[in-house]
Amino acid sequence: MPGLTAPRAGTPFPLTYEQEWFHTKTLSSGWSHKNTQLAFEILGGLDTDALAAAVRAFVVRHDALQLQMDPVPGPHPLQWTRGIEAEEEVVRRVKVKAASPAQFSHYASALLSRDCVTPWSYGTQRPFVIRLLRYDENHHALLATFQNLVFDGRAHHLFGHEVWRDYQTLRDGGSPPDTAPSFADAAVRQRERTSERLREQAQASWRERLAFMTRVSWPRTGPAGADPAEGGVVSAELPAATVTVLRDLCAEFRFTVLQSAVGLFVTALAARTGMSEVGLWTSMDSRASRDMDVVGMFAGSCPLTLRDAGADAFSVRTQVRDQLLNGLRHQRLDAGDLTALTREAEETGGARVSRDIYVNLRRFEGNSAVADGIGGLRITADAYPLHRITFRDTFALHLRCTEFRDRLCIDLLYDGHRADRPLARSVLEDMLAGLAATGPAG
């Protein structure tokens, strides 16, 4: 889209490719609504005014959180920004009367769960709800939910990093930044960067990968005709000492920790199922390097094709790394392109595009819990699990890897029908053994 200019406040601008695809899928397939959620348990003498000011500063300087759309957005909507008013409430403060810390935590989980599934009212509501709950002067909870259309995994990281940084700045008598890179500008630049030649290259790459995804088949693990068992999850956590060694070993061979984890997952899966080829999906962040500090929605799903899944573990990790780079290079296609290419692949291949395996990767630069450096507070992320909310997972296996500086968390969800608990457990155990022996022959 050559000739686009940076939009001013109130001026319509296009959705990113990832926003457009998310919006199209929401309109066409009846996806269950689920906002992006963050939650922090805060123990210690919190300065609630400073925290509220830090959160407000984040919302004011990141224009993605000021986005508006038509009350009933059609298939090709535009968006614009509406600035935060001087007296507008950004953080909702609530004093909770609870009989115990456990009851307070239960209330926080219930409230976060409700916010998580509450749809955004287009045209009238801000695309976020942020609450600061108080149990007593030394026990608080910060709960935040953001509409997926404006918030992705990178934005999730930036919120946690910048809010606590600015809290400390305010406590020290300073002022947080009042500007940030603009999502509106970045969305325009994304469209400008896509030439017809690059679009054709991206189409060719997706066409090849989607054709592959119609050929791969998932081996049923249970006996034919058996009633499917209930799905579940197996989990593991690598502590700081192990992660530090692992990170150094991965760097020596030019892998990231998460690339290594996915490669070992594929190796284990091939060994346990006999699959020689593995196709999986992952979420890909298409931000340009100059836009890494932009809050907004640049994350879209992407197929990865591992054509020699039975090779040695080092080779498989190399395939994973190359596939991730290839996917990132060819990520920018609009919803019409992706819909047409998927239909073409299924008509040509005579089978549906496989979506049996999904990999969700998140990396945070800080520790999982911050004990020092933030005013003596003990801050724990993801402290309040969602209650009474179930989302049907359409994948046979769903790998979630979250890397912090001080630990690596691995969850492997299985659907109970195509993949059962023994398979998930054996794959996870093989992954852990491989992570403990990372290297060319590991």
GROMACS .gro file of C-alpha atoms in nm:
model
  442
    1MET     CA    1   0.000   0.000   0.000
    2PRO     CA    2   0.246   0.269  -0.112
    3GLY     CA    3   0.176   0.630  -0.027
    4LEU     CA    4   0.027   0.572   0.319
    5THR     CA    5   0.117   0.834   0.575
    6ALA     CA    6   0.140   0.813   0.951
    7PRO     CA    7  -0.212   0.863   1.090
    8ARG     CA    8  -0.302   1.136   1.336
    9ALA     CA    9  -0.530   1.075   1.634
   10GLY     CA   10  -0.881   1.010   1.510
   11THR     CA   11  -0.766   0.932   1.155
   12PRO     CA   12  -0.858   0.580   1.034
   13PHE     CA   13  -0.571   0.346   0.952
   14PRO     CA   14  -0.556  -0.017   0.837
   15LEU     CA   15  -0.547  -0.323   1.056
   16THR     CA   16  -0.222  -0.518   1.067
   17TYR     CA   17  -0.225  -0.846   0.877
   18GLU     CA   18  -0.249  -1.030   1.207
   19GLN     CA   19  -0.537  -0.814   1.328
   20GLU     CA   20  -0.719  -0.870   1.002
   21TRP     CA   21  -0.677  -1.247   1.018
   22PHE     CA   22  -0.788  -1.259   1.383
   23HIS     CA   23  -1.092  -1.045   1.305
   24THR     CA   24  -1.183  -1.256   1.001
   25LYS     CA   25  -1.161  -1.582   1.198
   26THR     CA   26  -1.369  -1.432   1.477
   27LEU     CA   27  -1.642  -1.334   1.229
   28SER     CA   28  -1.642  -1.658   1.031
   29SER     CA   29  -1.587  -1.942   1.275
   30GLY     CA   30  -1.755  -1.847   1.600
   31TRP     CA   31  -1.435  -1.855   1.806
   32SER     CA   32  -1.490  -1.847   2.180
   33HIS     CA   33  -1.397  -1.502   2.302
   34LYS     CA   34  -1.095  -1.484   2.531
   35ASN     CA   35  -0.902  -1.170   2.621
   36THR     CA   36  -0.529  -1.168   2.691
   37GLN     CA   37  -0.482  -1.164   3.067
   38LEU     CA   38  -0.204  -1.072   3.309
   39ALA     CA   39  -0.208  -1.104   3.684
   40PHE     CA   40   0.044  -1.015   3.953
   41GLU     CA   41   0.035  -1.102   4.322
   42ILE     CA   42   0.211  -0.822   4.512
   43LEU     CA   43   0.336  -0.878   4.866
   44GLY     CA   44   0.496  -0.600   5.066
   45GLY     CA   45   0.449  -0.229   5.119
   46LEU     CA   46   0.305  -0.127   4.783
   47ASP     CA   47   0.273   0.241   4.689
   48THR     CA   48  -0.066   0.210   4.520
   49ASP     CA   49  -0.062   0.565   4.385
   50ALA     CA   50   0.274   0.506   4.216
   51LEU     CA   51   0.155   0.178   4.064
   52ALA     CA   52  -0.166   0.336   3.935
   53ALA     CA   53   0.036   0.622   3.786
   54ALA     CA   54   0.275   0.375   3.619
   55VAL     CA   55  -0.012   0.181   3.464
   56ARG     CA   56  -0.179   0.500   3.347
   57ALA     CA   57   0.147   0.619   3.188
   58PHE     CA   58   0.170   0.289   2.997
   59VAL     CA   59  -0.184   0.322   2.862
   60VAL     CA   60  -0.143   0.691   2.771
   61ARG     CA   61   0.180   0.647   2.572
   62HIS     CA   62   0.085   0.325   2.387
   63ASP     CA   63  -0.176   0.416   2.127
   64ALA     CA   64  -0.284   0.053   2.066
   65LEU     CA   65  -0.469   0.075   2.398
   66GLN     CA   66  -0.662   0.377   2.270
   67LEU     CA   67  -0.797   0.205   1.959
   68GLN     CA   68  -1.160   0.227   1.857
   69MET     CA   69  -1.361   0.058   1.581
   70ASP     CA   70  -1.715   0.088   1.454
   71PRO     CA   71  -1.974  -0.051   1.699
   72VAL     CA   72  -2.051  -0.327   1.446
   73PRO     CA   73  -1.728  -0.370   1.249
   74GLY     CA   74  -1.776  -0.530   0.909
   75PRO     CA   75  -1.541  -0.770   0.730
   76HIS     CA   76  -1.298  -0.491   0.633
   77PRO     CA   77  -1.292  -0.250   0.927
   78LEU     CA   78  -1.065   0.044   0.992
   79GLN     CA   79  -0.945   0.161   1.331
   80TRP     CA   80  -0.850   0.492   1.486
   81THR     CA   81  -0.726   0.623   1.820
   82ARG     CA   82  -0.912   0.817   2.087
   83GLY     CA   83  -0.680   0.964   2.347
   84ILE     CA   84  -0.716   0.900   2.721
   85GLU     CA   85  -0.899   1.187   2.890
   86ALA     CA   86  -0.735   1.369   3.181
   87GLU     CA   87  -0.994   1.254   3.435
   88GLU     CA   88  -1.060   0.914   3.279
   89GLU     CA   89  -1.026   0.617   3.514
   90VAL     CA   90  -0.764   0.372   3.392
   91VAL     CA   91  -0.705   0.160   3.702
   92ARG     CA   92  -1.008   0.046   3.900
   93ARG     CA   93  -0.916   0.021   4.267
   94VAL     CA   94  -1.110  -0.226   4.480
   95LYS     CA   95  -1.074  -0.301   4.852
   96VAL     CA   96  -1.169  -0.664   4.898
   97LYS     CA   97  -1.321  -0.790   5.221
   98ALA     CA   98  -1.187  -1.143   5.242
   99ALA     CA   99  -1.162  -1.375   5.542
  100SER     CA  100  -0.817  -1.501   5.443
  101PRO     CA  101  -0.545  -1.462   5.180
  102ALA     CA  102  -0.677  -1.781   5.018
  103GLN     CA  103  -1.025  -1.633   4.987
  104PHE     CA  104  -0.876  -1.312   4.844
  105SER     CA  105  -0.687  -1.515   4.584
  106HIS     CA  106  -1.002  -1.705   4.494
  107TYR     CA  107  -1.188  -1.377   4.444
  108ALA     CA  108  -0.906  -1.240   4.227
  109SER     CA  109  -0.916  -1.554   4.011
  110ALA     CA  110  -1.293  -1.533   3.974
  111LEU     CA  111  -1.280  -1.164   3.877
  112LEU     CA  112  -0.996  -1.221   3.630
  113SER     CA  113  -1.187  -1.514   3.479
  114ARG     CA  114  -1.495  -1.300   3.425
  115ASP     CA  115  -1.294  -1.022   3.261
  116CYS     CA  116  -1.112  -1.276   3.045
  117VAL     CA  117  -1.429  -1.388   2.866
  118THR     CA  118  -1.612  -1.054   2.851
  119PRO     CA  119  -1.622  -0.933   2.487
  120TRP     CA  120  -1.504  -0.589   2.392
  121SER     CA  121  -1.790  -0.348   2.314
  122TYR     CA  122  -1.664  -0.197   1.990
  123GLY     CA  123  -1.695   0.178   1.959
  124THR     CA  124  -1.784   0.246   2.323
  125GLN     CA  125  -1.535   0.068   2.550
  126ARG     CA  126  -1.161   0.083   2.597
  127PRO     CA  127  -0.997  -0.243   2.484
  128PHE     CA  128  -0.869  -0.316   2.837
  129VAL     CA  129  -0.982  -0.358   3.197
  130ILE     CA  130  -0.722  -0.306   3.471
  131ARG     CA  131  -0.796  -0.362   3.840
  132LEU     CA  132  -0.588  -0.313   4.154
  133LEU     CA  133  -0.727  -0.522   4.442
  134ARG     CA  134  -0.631  -0.466   4.806
  135TYR     CA  135  -0.649  -0.733   5.077
  136ASP     CA  136  -0.442  -0.538   5.326
  137GLU     CA  137  -0.154  -0.290   5.313
  138ASN     CA  138   0.093  -0.569   5.235
  139HIS     CA  139  -0.111  -0.781   4.997
  140HIS     CA  140  -0.244  -0.663   4.658
  141ALA     CA  141  -0.332  -0.804   4.318
  142LEU     CA  142  -0.296  -0.631   3.981
  143LEU     CA  143  -0.529  -0.781   3.721
  144ALA     CA  144  -0.532  -0.676   3.357
  145THR     CA  145  -0.716  -0.803   3.050
  146PHE     CA  146  -0.668  -0.677   2.695
  147GLN     CA  147  -0.866  -0.739   2.378
  148ASN     CA  148  -0.666  -0.978   2.157
  149LEU     CA  149  -0.715  -0.748   1.860
  150VAL     CA  150  -0.473  -0.497   2.016
  151PHE     CA  151  -0.248  -0.709   2.238
  152ASP     CA  152  -0.012  -0.999   2.170
  153GLY     CA  153   0.269  -1.183   2.347
  154ARG     CA  154   0.526  -0.909   2.295
  155ALA     CA  155   0.280  -0.652   2.430
  156HIS     CA  156   0.229  -0.883   2.729
  157HIS     CA  157   0.601  -0.870   2.800
  158LEU     CA  158   0.624  -0.492   2.753
  159PHE     CA  159   0.342  -0.431   3.000
  160GLY     CA  160   0.512  -0.624   3.279
  161HIS     CA  161   0.854  -0.477   3.207
  162GLU     CA  162   0.755  -0.113   3.165
  163VAL     CA  163   0.497  -0.086   3.443
  164TRP     CA  164   0.733  -0.212   3.712
  165ARG     CA  165   1.021  -0.008   3.572
  166ASP     CA  166   0.807   0.306   3.586
  167TYR     CA  167   0.681   0.220   3.934
  168GLN     CA  168   1.041   0.225   4.057
  169THR     CA  169   1.111   0.547   3.867
  170LEU     CA  170   0.816   0.719   4.032
  171ARG     CA  171   0.918   0.589   4.374
  172ASP     CA  172   1.262   0.740   4.314
  173GLY     CA  173   1.107   1.078   4.234
  174GLY     CA  174   1.146   1.058   3.857
  175SER     CA  175   0.897   1.068   3.572
  176PRO     CA  176   0.817   0.778   3.338
  177PRO     CA  177   0.842   0.827   2.961
  178ASP     CA  178   0.546   1.009   2.810
  179THR     CA  179   0.591   0.877   2.455
  180ALA     CA  180   0.636   0.536   2.294
  181PRO     CA  181   0.662   0.400   1.941
  182SER     CA  182   0.322   0.425   1.773
  183PHE     CA  183   0.123   0.116   1.681
  184ALA     CA  184  -0.069   0.317   1.423
  185ASP     CA  185   0.257   0.415   1.251
  186ALA     CA  186   0.387   0.059   1.269
  187ALA     CA  187   0.067  -0.078   1.114
  188VAL     CA  188   0.105   0.162   0.822
  189ARG     CA  189   0.472   0.071   0.779
  190GLN     CA  190   0.387  -0.298   0.775
  191ARG     CA  191   0.160  -0.247   0.476
  192GLU     CA  192   0.413  -0.024   0.301
  193ARG     CA  193   0.686  -0.288   0.332
  194THR     CA  194   0.486  -0.546   0.134
  195SER     CA  195   0.561  -0.518  -0.236
  196GLU     CA  196   0.394  -0.736  -0.498
  197ARG     CA  197   0.715  -0.937  -0.534
  198LEU     CA  198   0.732  -1.006  -0.158
  199ARG     CA  199   0.364  -1.097  -0.155
  200GLU     CA  200   0.417  -1.350  -0.434
  201GLN     CA  201   0.713  -1.502  -0.248
  202ALA     CA  202   0.505  -1.530   0.067
  203GLN     CA  203   0.221  -1.695  -0.126
  204ALA     CA  204   0.464  -1.949  -0.275
  205SER     CA  205   0.605  -2.032   0.069
  206TRP     CA  206   0.261  -2.074   0.225
  207ARG     CA  207   0.138  -2.278  -0.073
  208GLU     CA  208   0.425  -2.525  -0.026
  209ARG     CA  209   0.381  -2.550   0.351
  210LEU     CA  210   0.003  -2.586   0.338
  211ALA     CA  211   0.034  -2.862   0.075
  212PHE     CA  212   0.267  -3.043   0.316
  213MET     CA  213   0.012  -2.999   0.597
  214THR     CA  214  -0.252  -3.183   0.390
  215ARG     CA  215  -0.017  -3.483   0.353
  216VAL     CA  216   0.090  -3.536   0.713
  217SER     CA  217  -0.139  -3.753   0.920
  218TRP     CA  218  -0.167  -3.799   1.293
  219PRO     CA  219  -0.140  -4.159   1.425
  220ARG     CA  220  -0.430  -4.245   1.651
  221THR     CA  221  -0.290  -4.370   1.981
  222GLY     CA  222  -0.599  -4.540   2.124
  223PRO     CA  223  -0.764  -4.862   2.002
  224ALA     CA  224  -1.022  -4.819   1.727
  225GLY     CA  225  -1.372  -4.766   1.860
  226ALA     CA  226  -1.258  -4.691   2.213
  227ASP     CA  227  -1.420  -4.406   2.399
  228PRO     CA  228  -1.180  -4.111   2.415
  229ALA     CA  229  -1.031  -4.036   2.754
  230GLU     CA  230  -1.049  -3.690   2.901
  231GLY     CA  231  -0.769  -3.460   2.795
  232GLY     CA  232  -0.523  -3.307   3.033
  233VAL     CA  233  -0.176  -3.165   3.076
  234VAL     CA  234   0.168  -3.282   3.188
  235SER     CA  235   0.415  -3.023   3.308
  236ALA     CA  236   0.775  -2.969   3.404
  237GLU     CA  237   0.990  -2.680   3.522
  238LEU     CA  238   1.364  -2.633   3.482
  239PRO     CA  239   1.520  -2.422   3.761
  240ALA     CA  240   1.760  -2.131   3.722
  241ALA     CA  241   2.086  -2.328   3.745
  242THR     CA  242   1.973  -2.570   3.473
  243VAL     CA  243   1.840  -2.295   3.247
  244THR     CA  244   2.163  -2.096   3.273
  245VAL     CA  245   2.371  -2.394   3.161
  246LEU     CA  246   2.118  -2.476   2.888
  247ARG     CA  247   2.120  -2.117   2.758
  248ASP     CA  248   2.500  -2.117   2.734
  249LEU     CA  249   2.504  -2.451   2.552
  250CYS     CA  250   2.235  -2.338   2.308
  251ALA     CA  251   2.420  -2.015   2.235
  252GLU     CA  252   2.736  -2.212   2.158
  253PHE     CA  253   2.553  -2.393   1.878
  254ARG     CA  254   2.346  -2.091   1.770
  255PHE     CA  255   2.011  -2.207   1.899
  256THR     CA  256   1.779  -2.030   2.137
  257VAL     CA  257   1.645  -2.221   2.434
  258LEU     CA  258   1.297  -2.224   2.281
  259GLN     CA  259   1.422  -2.344   1.941
  260SER     CA  260   1.601  -2.626   2.117
  261ALA     CA  261   1.288  -2.716   2.316
  262VAL     CA  262   1.074  -2.737   2.001
  263GLY     CA  263   1.338  -2.942   1.819
  264LEU     CA  264   1.355  -3.190   2.105
  265PHE     CA  265   0.975  -3.203   2.115
  266VAL     CA  266   0.968  -3.300   1.746
  267THR     CA  267   1.246  -3.557   1.797
  268ALA     CA  268   1.060  -3.714   2.088
  269LEU     CA  269   0.731  -3.713   1.900
  270ALA     CA  270   0.885  -3.883   1.597
  271ALA     CA  271   1.047  -4.148   1.817
  272ARG     CA  272   0.727  -4.220   2.012
  273THR     CA  273   0.485  -4.222   1.716
  274GLY     CA  274   0.701  -4.331   1.423
  275MET     CA  275   0.620  -4.013   1.229
  276SER     CA  276   0.894  -3.938   0.974
  277GLU     CA  277   0.744  -3.599   0.890
  278VAL     CA  278   0.587  -3.359   1.137
  279GLY     CA  279   0.377  -3.053   1.063
  280LEU     CA  280   0.296  -2.813   1.341
  281TRP     CA  281   0.164  -2.463   1.394
  282THR     CA  282   0.309  -2.185   1.602
  283SER     CA  283   0.251  -1.817   1.668
  284MET     CA  284   0.483  -1.581   1.480
  285ASP     CA  285   0.560  -1.217   1.568
  286SER     CA  286   0.609  -1.016   1.248
  287ARG     CA  287   0.737  -0.695   1.412
  288ALA     CA  288   1.024  -0.528   1.232
  289SER     CA  289   1.336  -0.474   1.443
  290ARG     CA  290   1.257  -0.103   1.480
  291ASP     CA  291   0.912  -0.190   1.617
  292MET     CA  292   1.011  -0.432   1.894
  293ASP     CA  293   0.887  -0.188   2.160
  294VAL     CA  294   0.550  -0.132   1.992
  295VAL     CA  295   0.247  -0.253   2.187
  296GLY     CA  296  -0.013  -0.395   1.951
  297MET     CA  297  -0.114  -0.706   1.757
  298PHE     CA  298   0.152  -0.855   1.529
  299ALA     CA  299   0.119  -1.225   1.620
  300GLY     CA  300  -0.030  -1.472   1.374
  301SER     CA  301  -0.027  -1.850   1.337
  302CYS     CA  302   0.219  -2.008   1.098
  303PRO     CA  303   0.280  -2.368   0.978
  304LEU     CA  304   0.622  -2.529   1.025
  305THR     CA  305   0.713  -2.834   0.817
  306LEU     CA  306   0.973  -3.079   0.951
  307ARG     CA  307   1.049  -3.314   0.663
  308ASP     CA  308   1.309  -3.529   0.841
  309ALA     CA  309   1.173  -3.558   1.192
  310GLY     CA  310   1.357  -3.885   1.248
  311ALA     CA  311   1.703  -3.731   1.201
  312ASP     CA  312   1.939  -3.678   1.493
  313ALA     CA  313   1.829  -3.423   1.748
  314PHE     CA  314   2.082  -3.161   1.640
  315SER     CA  315   1.963  -3.177   1.278
  316VAL     CA  316   1.599  -3.150   1.384
  317ARG     CA  317   1.675  -2.842   1.592
  318THR     CA  318   1.844  -2.692   1.288
  319GLN     CA  319   1.531  -2.764   1.082
  320VAL     CA  320   1.317  -2.594   1.348
  321ARG     CA  321   1.540  -2.286   1.354
  322ASP     CA  322   1.536  -2.260   0.974
  323GLN     CA  323   1.160  -2.309   0.959
  324LEU     CA  324   1.101  -2.036   1.216
  325LEU     CA  325   1.318  -1.796   1.018
  326ASN     CA  326   1.146  -1.892   0.693
  327GLY     CA  327   0.803  -1.847   0.849
  328LEU     CA  328   0.896  -1.502   0.978
  329ARG     CA  329   1.029  -1.399   0.638
  330HIS     CA  330   0.701  -1.489   0.467
  331GLN     CA  331   0.445  -1.406   0.735
  332ARG     CA  332   0.274  -1.100   0.587
  333LEU     CA  333  -0.036  -1.206   0.394
  334ASP     CA  334  -0.387  -1.075   0.439
  335ALA     CA  335  -0.691  -1.278   0.540
  336GLY     CA  336  -0.809  -1.316   0.181
  337ASP     CA  337  -0.474  -1.463   0.074
  338LEU     CA  338  -0.463  -1.712   0.362
  339THR     CA  339  -0.823  -1.822   0.310
  340ALA     CA  340  -0.768  -1.875  -0.063
  341LEU     CA  341  -0.439  -2.061  -0.015
  342THR     CA  342  -0.590  -2.292   0.246
  343ARG     CA  343  -0.886  -2.372   0.020
  344GLU     CA  344  -0.650  -2.436  -0.273
  345ALA     CA  345  -0.431  -2.673  -0.068
  346GLU     CA  346  -0.728  -2.874   0.055
  347GLU     CA  347  -0.887  -2.900  -0.290
  348THR     CA  348  -0.558  -3.004  -0.449
  349GLY     CA  349  -0.451  -3.241  -0.173
  350GLY     CA  350  -0.792  -3.392  -0.116
  351ALA     CA  351  -0.756  -3.357   0.261
  352ARG     CA  352  -0.791  -3.092   0.525
  353VAL     CA  353  -0.488  -2.896   0.639
  354SER     CA  354  -0.358  -3.070   0.951
  355ARG     CA  355  -0.388  -2.872   1.273
  356ASP     CA  356  -0.308  -3.152   1.517
  357ILE     CA  357  -0.002  -2.997   1.682
  358TYR     CA  358   0.044  -2.643   1.813
  359VAL     CA  359   0.346  -2.486   1.981
  360ASN     CA  360   0.315  -2.170   2.190
  361LEU     CA  361   0.646  -2.001   2.276
  362ARG     CA  362   0.693  -1.710   2.516
  363ARG     CA  363   1.014  -1.551   2.638
  364PHE     CA  364   1.043  -1.295   2.917
  365GLU     CA  365   1.369  -1.111   2.985
  366GLY     CA  366   1.320  -1.094   3.362
  367ASN     CA  367   1.273  -1.345   3.639
  368SER     CA  368   0.944  -1.522   3.701
  369ALA     CA  369   0.915  -1.362   4.045
  370VAL     CA  370   1.087  -1.037   4.139
  371ALA     CA  371   1.204  -1.028   4.498
  372ASP     CA  372   1.456  -0.745   4.486
  373GLY     CA  373   1.493  -0.410   4.313
  374ILE     CA  374   1.124  -0.313   4.309
  375GLY     CA  375   1.090  -0.143   4.644
  376GLY     CA  376   1.137  -0.466   4.836
  377LEU     CA  377   0.817  -0.610   4.694
  378ARG     CA  378   0.759  -0.977   4.617
  379ILE     CA  379   0.588  -0.979   4.276
  380THR     CA  380   0.464  -1.304   4.123
  381ALA     CA  381   0.324  -1.322   3.770
  382ASP     CA  382   0.042  -1.559   3.665
  383ALA     CA  383  -0.058  -1.592   4.029
  384TYR     CA  384  -0.432  -1.630   3.979
  385PRO     CA  385  -0.548  -1.926   3.767
  386LEU     CA  386  -0.870  -1.892   3.571
  387HIS     CA  387  -1.173  -2.063   3.726
  388ARG     CA  388  -1.462  -2.243   3.556
  389ILE     CA  389  -1.342  -2.154   3.209
  390THR     CA  390  -1.281  -2.426   2.957
  391PHE     CA  391  -1.182  -2.375   2.597
  392ARG     CA  392  -1.192  -2.678   2.374
  393ASP     CA  393  -0.842  -2.739   2.244
  394THR     CA  394  -0.862  -2.847   1.881
  395PHE     CA  395  -0.508  -2.986   1.884
  396ALA     CA  396  -0.400  -3.342   1.963
  397LEU     CA  397  -0.093  -3.200   2.136
  398HIS     CA  398  -0.035  -2.839   2.242
  399LEU     CA  399   0.313  -2.753   2.368
  400ARG     CA  400   0.355  -2.440   2.578
  401CYS     CA  401   0.707  -2.325   2.661
  402THR     CA  402   0.764  -2.013   2.871
  403GLU     CA  403   1.121  -1.899   2.925
  404PHE     CA  404   1.216  -1.667   3.209
  405ARG     CA  405   1.570  -1.573   3.302
  406ASP     CA  406   1.546  -1.801   3.606
  407ARG     CA  407   1.336  -2.093   3.480
  408LEU     CA  408   1.179  -2.270   3.184
  409CYS     CA  409   0.819  -2.385   3.219
  410ILE     CA  410   0.688  -2.659   2.989
  411ASP     CA  411   0.323  -2.764   2.961
  412LEU     CA  412   0.214  -3.033   2.716
  413LEU     CA  413  -0.163  -3.053   2.669
  414TYR     CA  414  -0.321  -3.362   2.516
  415ASP     CA  415  -0.677  -3.406   2.393
  416GLY     CA  416  -0.731  -3.761   2.525
  417HIS     CA  417  -0.857  -3.883   2.189
  418ARG     CA  418  -0.576  -3.853   1.938
  419ALA     CA  419  -0.311  -3.818   2.207
  420ASP     CA  420  -0.334  -3.974   2.552
  421ARG     CA  421  -0.152  -3.916   2.879
  422PRO     CA  422   0.108  -4.194   2.837
  423LEU     CA  423   0.214  -4.047   2.501
  424ALA     CA  424   0.230  -3.693   2.640
  425ARG     CA  425   0.426  -3.807   2.945
  426SER     CA  426   0.680  -4.005   2.739
  427VAL     CA  427   0.730  -3.713   2.496
  428LEU     CA  428   0.786  -3.472   2.785
  429GLU     CA  429   1.033  -3.708   2.953
  430ASP     CA  430   1.229  -3.742   2.628
  431MET     CA  431   1.233  -3.363   2.593
  432LEU     CA  432   1.372  -3.319   2.943
  433ALA     CA  433   1.643  -3.578   2.881
  434GLY     CA  434   1.739  -3.399   2.559
  435LEU     CA  435   1.746  -3.057   2.723
  436ALA     CA  436   1.985  -3.198   2.982
  437ALA     CA  437   2.225  -3.309   2.706
  438THR     CA  438   2.207  -3.027   2.453
  439GLY     CA  439   2.488  -3.033   2.198
  440PRO     CA  440   2.572  -3.157   1.848
  441ALA     CA  441   2.518  -3.519   1.948
  442GLY     CA  442   2.245  -3.447   2.204
   0.00000   0.00000   0.00000
